């Protein structure tokens, strides 16, 4: 059996049972807004926010608000 290492198991929306798609999404967080690529359900628009985003860009927004 030849297994392709590039293949990944798709993310499936628990609510809609649709495969999530990588899309450009506008995010509003603590009064700051920015666009990022996130996995999003094409039907209900639910997104997955990964740890890198939560601890990176969102942390920057929090820091910017604290500095004001």
Short mmCIF file of C-alpha atoms in Angstrom, two decimals:
data_model
loop_
_atom_site.label_atom_id
_atom_site.label_comp_id
_atom_site.label_asym_id
_atom_site.label_seq_id
_atom_site.Cartn_x
_atom_site.Cartn_y
_atom_site.Cartn_z
CA UNK A 1 0.00 0.00 0.00
CA UNK A 2 1.45 3.36 -1.06
CA UNK A 3 0.54 6.16 1.37
CA UNK A 4 0.98 9.76 0.26
CA UNK A 5 2.42 11.77 3.18
CA UNK A 6 0.94 14.97 1.68
CA UNK A 7 -2.63 13.78 2.25
CA UNK A 8 -4.23 15.08 5.43
CA UNK A 9 -7.49 14.23 7.12
CA UNK A 10 -9.95 17.05 6.39
CA UNK A 11 -11.52 19.13 9.16
CA UNK A 12 -15.29 18.60 9.26
CA UNK A 13 -17.80 21.03 10.79
CA UNK A 14 -19.57 19.30 13.68
CA UNK A 15 -22.73 21.35 13.11
CA UNK A 16 -23.06 21.10 9.30
CA UNK A 17 -20.95 18.04 8.51
CA UNK A 18 -19.23 20.01 5.73
CA UNK A 19 -15.49 20.01 5.03
CA UNK A 20 -13.82 23.21 6.25
CA UNK A 21 -12.04 25.32 3.64
CA UNK A 22 -9.06 27.64 4.01
CA UNK A 23 -10.44 31.17 3.51
CA UNK A 24 -9.50 34.79 4.15
CA UNK A 25 -11.57 35.82 7.20
CA UNK A 26 -12.02 39.21 8.89
CA UNK A 27 -11.48 38.88 12.65
CA UNK A 28 -12.65 41.43 15.23
CA UNK A 29 -10.96 41.03 18.60
CA UNK A 30 -11.01 43.49 21.51
CA UNK A 31 -11.73 46.41 19.19
CA UNK A 32 -8.93 45.53 16.76
CA UNK A 33 -9.59 43.93 13.42
CA UNK A 34 -7.42 42.09 10.93
CA UNK A 35 -7.68 39.53 8.13
CA UNK A 36 -6.19 36.05 8.40
CA UNK A 37 -6.51 32.72 6.62
CA UNK A 38 -8.56 30.32 8.72
CA UNK A 39 -10.31 27.02 8.20
CA UNK A 40 -13.99 27.94 7.79
CA UNK A 41 -17.22 26.03 7.22
CA UNK A 42 -18.69 27.05 3.84
CA UNK A 43 -22.21 26.73 5.25
CA UNK A 44 -22.37 28.13 8.81
CA UNK A 45 -19.09 30.15 8.58
CA UNK A 46 -17.72 28.70 11.83
CA UNK A 47 -13.93 28.99 11.98
CA UNK A 48 -11.09 27.22 13.76
CA UNK A 49 -8.60 29.56 15.41
CA UNK A 50 -5.34 27.74 15.81
CA UNK A 51 -2.92 28.17 18.69
CA UNK A 52 -0.44 30.12 16.55
CA UNK A 53 -3.05 32.81 15.82
CA UNK A 54 -4.42 32.88 19.36
CA UNK A 55 -0.99 33.28 20.91
CA UNK A 56 0.45 35.47 18.14
CA UNK A 57 -1.70 38.08 16.41
CA UNK A 58 -4.39 38.19 19.10
CA UNK A 59 -1.72 38.65 21.76
CA UNK A 60 -0.39 41.64 19.73
CA UNK A 61 -3.87 43.21 19.76
CA UNK A 62 -4.10 42.73 23.54
CA UNK A 63 -0.65 44.28 24.02
CA UNK A 64 -1.59 47.26 21.83
CA UNK A 65 -4.68 47.90 23.95
CA UNK A 66 -2.70 47.63 27.20
CA UNK A 67 -0.18 50.20 25.92
CA UNK A 68 -2.91 52.82 25.31
#
